[in-house]
CSV table of C-alpha atoms in Angstrom, one decimal:
chain,number,residue,atom,x,y,z
A,1,MET,CA,-38.8,5.7,-7.8
A,2,PRO,CA,-35.6,8.0,-8.8
A,3,ARG,CA,-32.9,9.3,-7.0
A,4,GLU,CA,-31.7,12.8,-5.5
A,5,ILE,CA,-28.2,13.0,-7.0
A,6,ARG,CA,-26.1,14.2,-4.1
A,7,ASP,CA,-22.4,16.0,-4.3
A,8,VAL,CA,-19.5,14.4,-3.4
A,9,VAL,CA,-16.7,15.8,-1.7
A,10,PHE,CA,-12.9,15.1,-0.9
A,11,VAL,CA,-12.7,15.6,2.3
A,12,ASP,CA,-8.8,14.7,3.2
A,13,GLY,CA,-6.2,12.5,1.3
A,14,VAL,CA,-2.3,11.3,2.0
A,15,ARG,CA,-0.1,9.7,0.4
A,16,THR,CA,3.2,7.5,1.5
A,17,PRO,CA,6.6,9.8,0.7
A,18,PHE,CA,7.3,8.3,-2.9
A,19,GLY,CA,10.8,5.7,-3.5
A,20,LYS,CA,12.6,4.7,-6.5
A,21,ALA,CA,11.6,0.9,-7.0
A,22,LYS,CA,14.0,-1.3,-5.3
A,23,GLY,CA,14.8,1.5,-2.8
A,24,GLN,CA,13.6,3.3,0.1
A,25,TYR,CA,11.1,0.2,0.0
A,26,ALA,CA,12.3,-2.8,-1.1
A,27,GLU,CA,11.7,-4.9,1.6
A,28,THR,CA,8.6,-3.4,2.8
A,29,ARG,CA,5.3,-4.6,2.0
A,30,ALA,CA,2.8,-3.1,-0.4
A,31,ASP,CA,-0.5,-3.5,1.4
A,32,ASP,CA,1.1,-2.4,4.5
A,33,LEU,CA,2.0,0.8,2.5
A,34,VAL,CA,-1.8,1.3,2.3
A,35,ILE,CA,-2.7,0.5,5.5
A,36,LYS,CA,-0.7,3.4,6.8
A,37,CYS,CA,-2.6,5.7,4.6
A,38,ILE,CA,-6.1,4.5,5.5
A,39,ARG,CA,-4.6,4.6,10.1
A,40,GLU,CA,-4.1,7.9,8.5
A,41,LEU,CA,-6.8,9.3,7.0
A,42,LEU,CA,-8.5,7.8,10.5
A,43,ARG,CA,-6.1,9.8,12.6
A,44,ARG,CA,-6.3,12.7,11.2
A,45,ASN,CA,-9.8,13.1,11.2
A,46,PRO,CA,-11.3,12.3,14.5
A,47,SER,CA,-15.0,13.3,14.6
A,48,LEU,CA,-15.3,10.0,12.2
A,49,PRO,CA,-16.1,6.9,13.4
A,50,PRO,CA,-14.6,3.8,11.4
A,51,GLU,CA,-18.0,2.3,11.4
A,52,LYS,CA,-19.3,4.8,9.6
A,53,VAL,CA,-16.9,3.8,6.5
A,54,ASP,CA,-19.2,2.2,3.6
A,55,GLU,CA,-16.4,1.2,1.5
A,56,VAL,CA,-13.0,0.8,0.9
A,57,ALA,CA,-11.4,0.7,-2.8
A,58,ILE,CA,-8.1,0.1,-3.2
A,59,ALA,CA,-6.4,0.4,-7.0
A,60,ALA,CA,-3.1,-1.9,-8.1
A,61,THR,CA,-2.2,-2.0,-11.4
A,62,THR,CA,-0.4,-5.7,-10.8
A,63,GLN,CA,-2.6,-7.3,-8.7
A,64,ILE,CA,-0.4,-10.7,-7.3
A,65,GLY,CA,1.2,-10.9,-4.2
A,66,ASP,CA,1.2,-8.4,-1.5
A,67,GLN,CA,-0.6,-6.3,-4.4
A,68,GLY,CA,-3.7,-9.2,-4.9
A,69,LEU,CA,-5.9,-10.7,-2.3
A,70,THR,CA,-8.9,-7.8,-2.9
A,71,ILE,CA,-6.1,-5.2,-1.7
A,72,GLY,CA,-9.4,-2.8,-0.5
A,73,ARG,CA,-11.0,-5.9,1.8
A,74,THR,CA,-7.4,-6.8,3.4
A,75,ALA,CA,-6.0,-3.2,3.7
A,76,ALA,CA,-9.5,-2.5,6.0
A,77,LEU,CA,-9.0,-5.3,8.2
A,78,LEU,CA,-5.4,-5.2,8.6
A,79,ALA,CA,-5.6,-1.4,9.2
A,80,GLY,CA,-8.2,-1.8,12.3
A,81,LEU,CA,-11.6,-1.0,10.4
A,82,PRO,CA,-15.1,-2.8,11.9
A,83,HIS,CA,-15.1,-6.3,10.2
A,84,SER,CA,-18.3,-4.5,8.5
A,85,THR,CA,-16.7,-2.8,6.1
A,86,PRO,CA,-16.4,-4.2,3.0
A,87,GLY,CA,-13.5,-3.6,0.2
A,88,TYR,CA,-12.4,-4.3,-3.4
A,89,ALA,CA,-9.6,-4.1,-6.0
A,90,ILE,CA,-9.6,-2.1,-8.8
A,91,ASP,CA,-7.8,-2.3,-11.9
A,92,ARG,CA,-6.9,0.9,-14.3
A,93,MET,CA,-2.9,0.7,-14.7
A,94,CYS,CA,-2.1,4.0,-13.9
A,95,ALA,CA,-5.5,5.5,-13.3
A,96,GLY,CA,-6.0,3.6,-11.1
A,97,ALA,CA,-6.3,5.4,-7.2
A,98,MET,CA,-8.4,7.7,-10.2
A,99,THR,CA,-11.2,5.5,-11.4
A,100,ALA,CA,-10.8,4.1,-7.7
A,101,VAL,CA,-12.6,8.1,-6.6
A,102,THR,CA,-14.7,8.1,-9.3
A,103,SER,CA,-15.9,4.6,-8.7
A,104,THR,CA,-17.1,4.9,-5.3
A,105,ALA,CA,-18.1,8.6,-6.0
A,106,ALA,CA,-20.6,7.2,-7.5
A,107,GLY,CA,-21.8,5.0,-5.0
A,108,ILE,CA,-21.7,8.1,-3.1
A,109,ALA,CA,-24.2,10.1,-5.3
A,110,PHE,CA,-26.3,7.4,-6.1
A,111,GLY,CA,-26.7,6.7,-2.4
A,112,ALA,CA,-25.3,3.8,-1.9
A,113,TYR,CA,-22.5,4.8,0.7
A,114,ASP,CA,-22.5,7.8,2.9
A,115,VAL,CA,-18.3,8.0,3.6
A,116,VAL,CA,-15.7,5.9,1.8
A,117,VAL,CA,-11.8,5.5,1.6
A,118,ALA,CA,-10.2,5.4,-2.4
A,119,GLY,CA,-6.3,4.9,-3.2
A,120,GLY,CA,-4.1,2.8,-4.8
A,121,VAL,CA,-0.6,1.2,-4.8
A,122,GLU,CA,2.3,-0.1,-7.1
A,123,HIS,CA,5.2,-1.7,-5.5
A,124,MET,CA,7.2,-1.7,-8.9
A,125,GLY,CA,10.4,-2.7,-6.7
A,126,ARG,CA,8.4,-6.1,-6.5
A,127,HIS,CA,6.1,-5.7,-9.0
A,128,PRO,CA,7.3,-5.0,-12.1
A,129,MET,CA,4.8,-3.6,-14.5
A,130,GLY,CA,3.9,-6.5,-16.7
A,131,GLU,CA,4.6,-8.9,-14.3
A,132,GLY,CA,2.7,-12.5,-14.4
A,133,VAL,CA,0.9,-11.1,-17.6
A,134,ASP,CA,0.2,-13.1,-21.1
A,135,PRO,CA,-1.4,-10.8,-23.4
A,136,ASN,CA,-3.8,-12.1,-26.2
A,137,PRO,CA,-1.2,-12.9,-29.3
A,138,ARG,CA,-3.8,-11.9,-31.6
A,139,ILE,CA,-3.0,-8.3,-30.5
A,140,ILE,CA,-0.2,-8.8,-32.5
A,141,SER,CA,-1.0,-11.3,-35.3
A,142,GLU,CA,-4.2,-10.0,-36.4
A,143,LYS,CA,-2.4,-6.5,-35.8
A,144,LEU,CA,-5.2,-5.2,-33.5
A,145,VAL,CA,-3.4,-2.4,-32.2
A,146,ASP,CA,0.3,-1.5,-32.9
A,147,THR,CA,3.2,-3.7,-31.2
A,148,SER,CA,4.3,-0.2,-29.7
A,149,ALA,CA,1.9,-0.3,-27.8
A,150,LEU,CA,2.4,-2.4,-25.4
A,151,VAL,CA,6.1,-0.7,-24.0
A,152,MET,CA,5.2,2.7,-22.5
A,153,GLY,CA,8.3,4.6,-23.8
A,154,SER,CA,7.6,3.5,-27.0
A,155,THR,CA,4.5,5.3,-26.7
A,156,ALA,CA,6.2,8.7,-25.7
A,157,GLU,CA,8.2,8.3,-28.5
A,158,ASN,CA,5.4,8.1,-30.9
A,159,LEU,CA,3.7,10.7,-29.3
A,160,HIS,CA,6.5,13.2,-30.4
A,161,ASP,CA,6.4,11.3,-33.9
A,162,ARG,CA,2.8,13.1,-34.1
A,163,PHE,CA,3.9,16.2,-32.1
A,164,PRO,CA,7.0,17.5,-34.0
A,165,SER,CA,6.9,20.5,-32.5
A,166,ILE,CA,7.7,18.9,-29.5
A,167,THR,CA,10.6,19.0,-29.2
A,168,LYS,CA,13.6,16.8,-27.3
A,169,ASP,CA,14.7,19.8,-26.0
A,170,ARG,CA,11.4,20.9,-24.8
A,171,ALA,CA,10.8,18.5,-22.9
A,172,ASP,CA,13.9,18.5,-21.0
A,173,ALA,CA,13.3,22.2,-20.0
A,174,PHE,CA,9.5,20.6,-19.2
A,175,ALA,CA,11.7,18.5,-17.2
A,176,VAL,CA,14.2,20.9,-15.5
A,177,ALA,CA,11.1,23.0,-14.5
A,178,SER,CA,8.9,20.4,-12.8
A,179,GLN,CA,11.9,19.3,-10.7
A,180,GLU,CA,12.7,23.1,-9.4
A,181,ARG,CA,8.4,23.5,-8.4
A,182,ALA,CA,8.8,20.2,-6.2
A,183,ALA,CA,11.6,21.3,-4.6
A,184,LYS,CA,10.1,25.1,-4.5
A,185,ALA,CA,7.0,23.2,-3.1
A,186,TYR,CA,9.1,21.1,-0.4
A,187,ALA,CA,10.6,24.2,0.7
A,188,ASN,CA,7.2,25.9,1.4
A,189,ASP,CA,6.1,23.1,3.2
A,190,LEU,CA,3.3,22.8,0.8
A,191,ILE,CA,3.8,18.9,0.1
A,192,GLN,CA,5.0,17.4,3.8
A,193,PRO,CA,1.5,17.8,5.2
A,194,ASP,CA,0.1,15.3,2.9
A,195,LEU,CA,3.4,12.8,3.4
A,196,VAL,CA,2.6,9.5,5.7
A,197,PRO,CA,6.2,9.1,7.1
A,198,VAL,CA,6.6,5.3,6.5
A,199,ALA,CA,9.4,3.2,9.0
A,200,THR,CA,11.1,0.3,6.3
A,201,ARG,CA,13.7,-2.1,7.4
A,202,SER,CA,16.9,-3.0,5.6
A,203,ALA,CA,19.5,-6.6,6.0
A,204,GLU,CA,21.8,-4.4,4.9
A,205,LEU,CA,21.0,-1.0,6.3
A,206,GLY,CA,19.0,-2.0,9.4
A,207,TRP,CA,15.8,0.7,9.8
A,208,GLY,CA,15.0,3.6,8.5
A,209,TYR,CA,12.0,6.4,8.0
A,210,ALA,CA,10.9,7.2,5.0
A,211,THR,CA,9.9,11.0,5.2
A,212,THR,CA,10.4,12.3,1.8
A,213,ASP,CA,9.9,11.5,-2.0
A,214,GLU,CA,13.0,9.7,-3.1
A,215,PRO,CA,13.1,9.9,-6.8
A,216,MET,CA,13.4,14.2,-6.6
A,217,ARG,CA,16.6,15.5,-8.3
A,218,PRO,CA,16.6,18.9,-7.2
A,219,GLY,CA,19.1,21.2,-9.2
A,220,THR,CA,19.1,18.6,-12.0
A,221,THR,CA,20.3,21.0,-15.4
A,222,LEU,CA,19.3,20.7,-19.1
A,223,GLU,CA,23.6,20.1,-19.8
A,224,ASP,CA,22.3,17.4,-16.8
A,225,LEU,CA,19.6,15.7,-19.3
A,226,ALA,CA,21.4,15.8,-22.4
A,227,LYS,CA,23.6,13.4,-21.8
A,228,LEU,CA,21.2,10.6,-20.9
A,229,LYS,CA,19.9,7.5,-23.1
A,230,THR,CA,17.4,7.5,-25.5
A,231,PRO,CA,16.1,3.4,-24.7
A,232,PHE,CA,13.1,3.3,-26.8
A,233,ARG,CA,14.5,4.2,-29.8
A,234,PRO,CA,18.3,5.8,-31.2
A,235,HIS,CA,18.6,9.1,-31.0
A,236,GLY,CA,14.8,9.7,-29.7
A,237,ARG,CA,13.3,12.3,-27.1
A,238,VAL,CA,12.3,10.4,-24.4
A,239,THR,CA,14.8,9.5,-21.2
A,240,ALA,CA,15.4,8.7,-17.6
A,241,GLY,CA,14.9,12.3,-17.0
A,242,ASN,CA,12.1,13.1,-19.3
A,243,ALA,CA,10.0,11.1,-18.0
A,244,ALA,CA,8.9,9.4,-14.3
A,245,GLY,CA,10.9,6.1,-12.8
A,246,LEU,CA,10.1,3.3,-11.6
A,247,ASN,CA,8.4,3.8,-8.4
A,248,ASP,CA,6.7,2.9,-4.9
A,249,GLY,CA,4.4,4.3,-3.1
A,250,ALA,CA,0.1,4.5,-1.9
A,251,THR,CA,-2.1,7.2,-1.8
A,252,ALA,CA,-5.1,7.1,-0.1
A,253,CYS,CA,-8.5,9.8,0.4
A,254,LEU,CA,-12.1,10.5,1.9
A,255,LEU,CA,-14.9,11.0,0.4
A,256,ALA,CA,-18.2,12.2,1.4
A,257,SER,CA,-21.9,13.0,0.6
A,258,ALA,CA,-21.4,16.5,0.9
A,259,GLU,CA,-24.0,16.3,3.8
A,260,THR,CA,-23.0,13.8,5.3
A,261,ALA,CA,-19.5,15.7,6.0
A,262,GLU,CA,-21.7,18.5,7.9
A,263,ALA,CA,-23.5,16.3,9.7
A,264,LEU,CA,-19.9,14.4,11.0
A,265,GLY,CA,-17.9,18.2,11.2
A,266,LEU,CA,-16.1,17.5,8.4
A,267,THR,CA,-14.2,19.9,6.7
A,268,PRO,CA,-14.2,19.3,2.2
A,269,LYS,CA,-11.6,20.5,0.0
A,270,MET,CA,-13.3,19.7,-2.6
A,271,LYS,CA,-16.4,19.0,-4.6
A,272,LEU,CA,-16.9,16.8,-7.1
A,273,VAL,CA,-17.8,18.3,-10.6
A,274,SER,CA,-17.6,15.6,-13.7
A,275,TYR,CA,-15.5,12.9,-14.7
A,276,GLY,CA,-14.4,11.5,-17.6
A,277,PHE,CA,-12.4,8.6,-19.8
A,278,ALA,CA,-12.0,8.1,-22.9
A,279,GLY,CA,-10.1,5.8,-25.2
A,280,VAL,CA,-7.5,6.6,-27.6
A,281,GLU,CA,-5.4,4.8,-30.6
A,282,PRO,CA,-3.0,2.3,-27.9
A,283,GLU,CA,0.5,3.6,-29.6
A,284,VAL,CA,-0.3,6.9,-28.6
A,285,MET,CA,-2.1,6.6,-25.1
A,286,GLY,CA,-0.2,10.4,-24.1
A,287,ILE,CA,-3.1,12.1,-25.6
A,288,GLY,CA,-5.9,10.3,-23.9
A,289,PRO,CA,-6.0,13.9,-21.3
A,290,VAL,CA,-7.5,15.5,-24.3
A,291,PRO,CA,-10.5,12.9,-25.1
A,292,ALA,CA,-11.0,12.6,-21.6
A,293,THR,CA,-11.2,16.1,-21.0
A,294,GLU,CA,-13.2,16.8,-23.1
A,295,LYS,CA,-16.2,14.6,-21.6
A,296,ALA,CA,-15.5,15.7,-18.1
A,297,LEU,CA,-15.8,19.6,-20.0
A,298,LYS,CA,-18.6,18.9,-21.8
A,299,LEU,CA,-20.6,16.9,-18.7
A,300,ALA,CA,-20.0,19.9,-16.1
A,301,GLY,CA,-20.9,22.7,-18.9
A,302,LEU,CA,-17.5,23.6,-18.9
A,303,THR,CA,-15.3,25.0,-20.7
A,304,ILE,CA,-11.4,24.8,-20.4
A,305,ASP,CA,-11.1,28.4,-20.0
A,306,ASP,CA,-13.2,27.4,-17.4
A,307,ILE,CA,-10.6,25.7,-15.5
A,308,GLN,CA,-7.2,27.5,-13.8
A,309,ALA,CA,-6.3,24.8,-12.0
A,310,PHE,CA,-4.3,21.8,-13.6
A,311,GLU,CA,-2.7,18.8,-12.1
A,312,VAL,CA,-1.8,17.3,-14.9
A,313,ASN,CA,0.4,13.5,-14.4
A,314,GLU,CA,4.1,13.4,-16.0
A,315,ALA,CA,4.4,10.1,-17.4
A,316,PHE,CA,6.6,11.5,-20.0
A,317,ALA,CA,6.8,15.2,-20.4
A,318,VAL,CA,6.1,15.0,-24.0
A,319,GLN,CA,2.5,13.4,-22.6
A,320,VAL,CA,1.9,17.2,-20.5
A,321,LEU,CA,3.0,18.8,-23.6
A,322,ALA,CA,1.2,17.4,-25.8
A,323,PHE,CA,-2.1,18.8,-23.8
A,324,LEU,CA,-0.9,22.0,-22.9
A,325,GLU,CA,-0.7,22.1,-27.4
A,326,HIS,CA,-4.2,21.2,-27.5
A,327,TYR,CA,-5.3,23.7,-25.7
A,328,GLY,CA,-3.0,26.7,-26.3
A,329,ILE,CA,-1.5,26.5,-23.4
A,330,ALA,CA,2.2,27.4,-22.4
A,331,ASP,CA,4.5,25.3,-21.3
A,332,ASP,CA,5.9,27.4,-17.7
A,333,ASP,CA,2.1,28.1,-17.5
A,334,PRO,CA,1.5,28.3,-13.7
A,335,ARG,CA,-1.5,27.3,-13.6
A,336,VAL,CA,0.0,24.0,-14.8
A,337,ASN,CA,1.4,21.3,-12.2
A,338,PRO,CA,3.3,24.6,-10.0
A,339,TYR,CA,4.8,21.9,-7.3
A,340,GLY,CA,5.9,19.8,-9.1
A,341,GLY,CA,5.0,16.3,-10.8
A,342,ALA,CA,5.8,13.0,-11.4
A,343,ILE,CA,8.6,14.0,-13.4
A,344,ALA,CA,10.2,14.9,-9.8
A,345,TYR,CA,7.5,12.6,-7.1
A,346,GLY,CA,7.3,9.4,-9.3
A,347,HIS,CA,5.1,7.8,-10.5
A,348,PRO,CA,3.9,4.5,-8.6
A,349,LEU,CA,1.5,3.7,-10.8
A,350,ALA,CA,-2.2,2.8,-9.5
A,351,SER,CA,-1.4,5.0,-6.7
A,352,SER,CA,-0.9,8.2,-8.8
A,353,GLY,CA,-4.7,9.7,-9.2
A,354,VAL,CA,-4.7,10.9,-5.2
A,355,ARG,CA,-1.3,12.7,-5.6
A,356,LEU,CA,-2.6,15.0,-8.3
A,357,MET,CA,-6.2,15.8,-6.2
A,358,ASN,CA,-3.7,15.9,-3.4
A,359,GLN,CA,-1.9,18.9,-4.8
A,360,LEU,CA,-5.3,20.0,-6.9
A,361,ALA,CA,-6.7,20.3,-3.0
A,362,THR,CA,-4.1,22.5,-2.3
A,363,GLN,CA,-4.2,25.2,-4.8
A,364,PHE,CA,-7.5,25.6,-3.9
A,365,GLU,CA,-6.5,26.2,-0.8
A,366,GLN,CA,-3.5,28.7,-1.8
A,367,ARG,CA,-6.0,30.3,-4.6
A,368,PRO,CA,-9.2,31.3,-2.9
A,369,GLU,CA,-9.9,33.4,-7.0
A,370,VAL,CA,-9.6,29.8,-8.3
A,371,ARG,CA,-13.1,27.9,-8.5
A,372,TYR,CA,-12.6,24.9,-11.6
A,373,GLY,CA,-9.3,23.1,-11.5
A,374,LEU,CA,-9.0,19.4,-13.0
A,375,THR,CA,-6.7,16.7,-12.6
A,376,THR,CA,-6.0,14.4,-15.1
A,377,MET,CA,-3.7,11.6,-17.1
A,378,CYS,CA,-2.8,9.2,-19.3
A,379,VAL,CA,-3.9,5.7,-18.7
A,380,GLY,CA,-2.0,2.2,-20.0
A,381,LEU,CA,-3.1,0.7,-23.3
A,382,GLY,CA,-4.4,3.7,-24.9
A,383,MET,CA,-6.4,5.7,-22.8
A,384,GLY,CA,-7.1,9.0,-20.6
A,385,GLY,CA,-8.8,9.7,-17.2
A,386,THR,CA,-10.0,13.6,-16.1
A,387,VAL,CA,-11.3,14.8,-13.1
A,388,ILE,CA,-12.9,18.0,-12.5
A,389,TRP,CA,-13.5,19.5,-9.1
A,390,GLU,CA,-14.7,23.1,-7.9
A,391,ASN,CA,-12.8,25.0,-5.4
A,392,PRO,CA,-14.7,24.6,-2.1
A,393,ASN,CA,-12.5,28.1,-0.6
A,394,TRP,CA,-13.2,30.0,-4.1
A,395,GLU,CA,-13.8,33.7,-2.5
A,396,GLY,CA,-16.9,33.6,-5.6
A,397,ASN,CA,-18.9,32.2,-2.5
A,398,ALA,CA,-18.6,35.0,-0.3
A,399,LYS,CA,-20.5,37.2,-3.0
C-alpha cells in the first residue's frame, strides 16, 4: 500500500568547539565528544522524552579505536538514551554527518522513524585520515583514478589547474575573509549558542574547559598567507592558510517529522526540501558540490536563483571559489558563508555537515526574507553532497 511522504524538519543542532589535532582534545575520547552533543540536545529540548528517539546515526571517517564499535549505538547508550534506542555508524568521509542526516531523514519521510539524532565526529589528532586503510593496488596499477586523488591537497591543486582564473591571491583573499567573518560572528554571539563546552584533561596542563573554536586565526592578513609554504606542489597555490586544518570535534542534530515536532512542542529551525549526492573525477573532488547541487535543485524544482543563503564547506578556498564561479556568484557575496567557514573554524571531516546546518539555521533566523538555502560540501574520492532547506521563519508564510 503506498505511503504518504512526510515532511522532515531540523529541530536543533549542536556541536563541540572544534579543536586543532593534538590540541585541546588531545586526551579526550572521540566518543565522549559525541556523547556531550547528544546529552546537550536532550537538555535543550526537555519536551522530547528520550524514549521517543527512534535512531542514532553517527558518522566517522576513521572507524577504529574510540571512533569504532558502531559509534551511533555506543554513544546512544553512554549518553543515557534507553537500551531500546538503536544506533549505527556511517562513513562518507567529509559528508558523514550530512549523510547521517539525509539517510535518517529519508526514514522519517517514509514513516520508519518519528525522531532521530544524526551527527558525526572526527578526532584527527588520534586518528589521522587514512589510518589503517589499505587501498586496493588496482587503483594505481590499472590507472582507475589519478594517483593524486588519494591526497586531498593535491586534488585542490588540480582544481586550481582546471580553473586558472582562481589564483592563489584569490584563494588567500577568500581565506582572510573567512577569518574576518568568523571573528565578527563570534563578536555578535551568533556561533556560541550552538557550542557545547567540553571539560578537557591534559597531563601537562591539568583540567581545562573548551568553550571556543581553537583553529581560528583572527587578524590574519594577505601578507601572512603569502609567506606560507605550498606543501602539495612546488610553487603551488594551496597552503595551510587557505585550507581547513586537521581538527577534532563532534556534531549532532535532532530531526523529526513535522507532525511529531508539533505534537511534542518542538520548534523547527529548518524544513528539508531535497538532497543530492554525486560523483566526479576523484582527482578534482572539490568540484563535487556542483553536480550534487544540480541534482538537489532539479528534485526540488528550483534554480540556483531561488537560493538566497549558502553554507559551503571550506575544505579548500579553491573548492568554494570553483562552486561560486560555476554559478556566477561573486567571491564576496554576502549570502555565502556570512559567519565564516571551515578555514576559520576547522573541518573535523565527518562532523562538518551539521555545522553547516547549524549556521544555515542561524541565517534563516536572522534573515526572514530568505525562503531557501543550501548546505553543500565536497567529499573525498570524488563526490559532492548538497541539502536544500526551507526557512520556517520566511516572511512569505505570514501573507
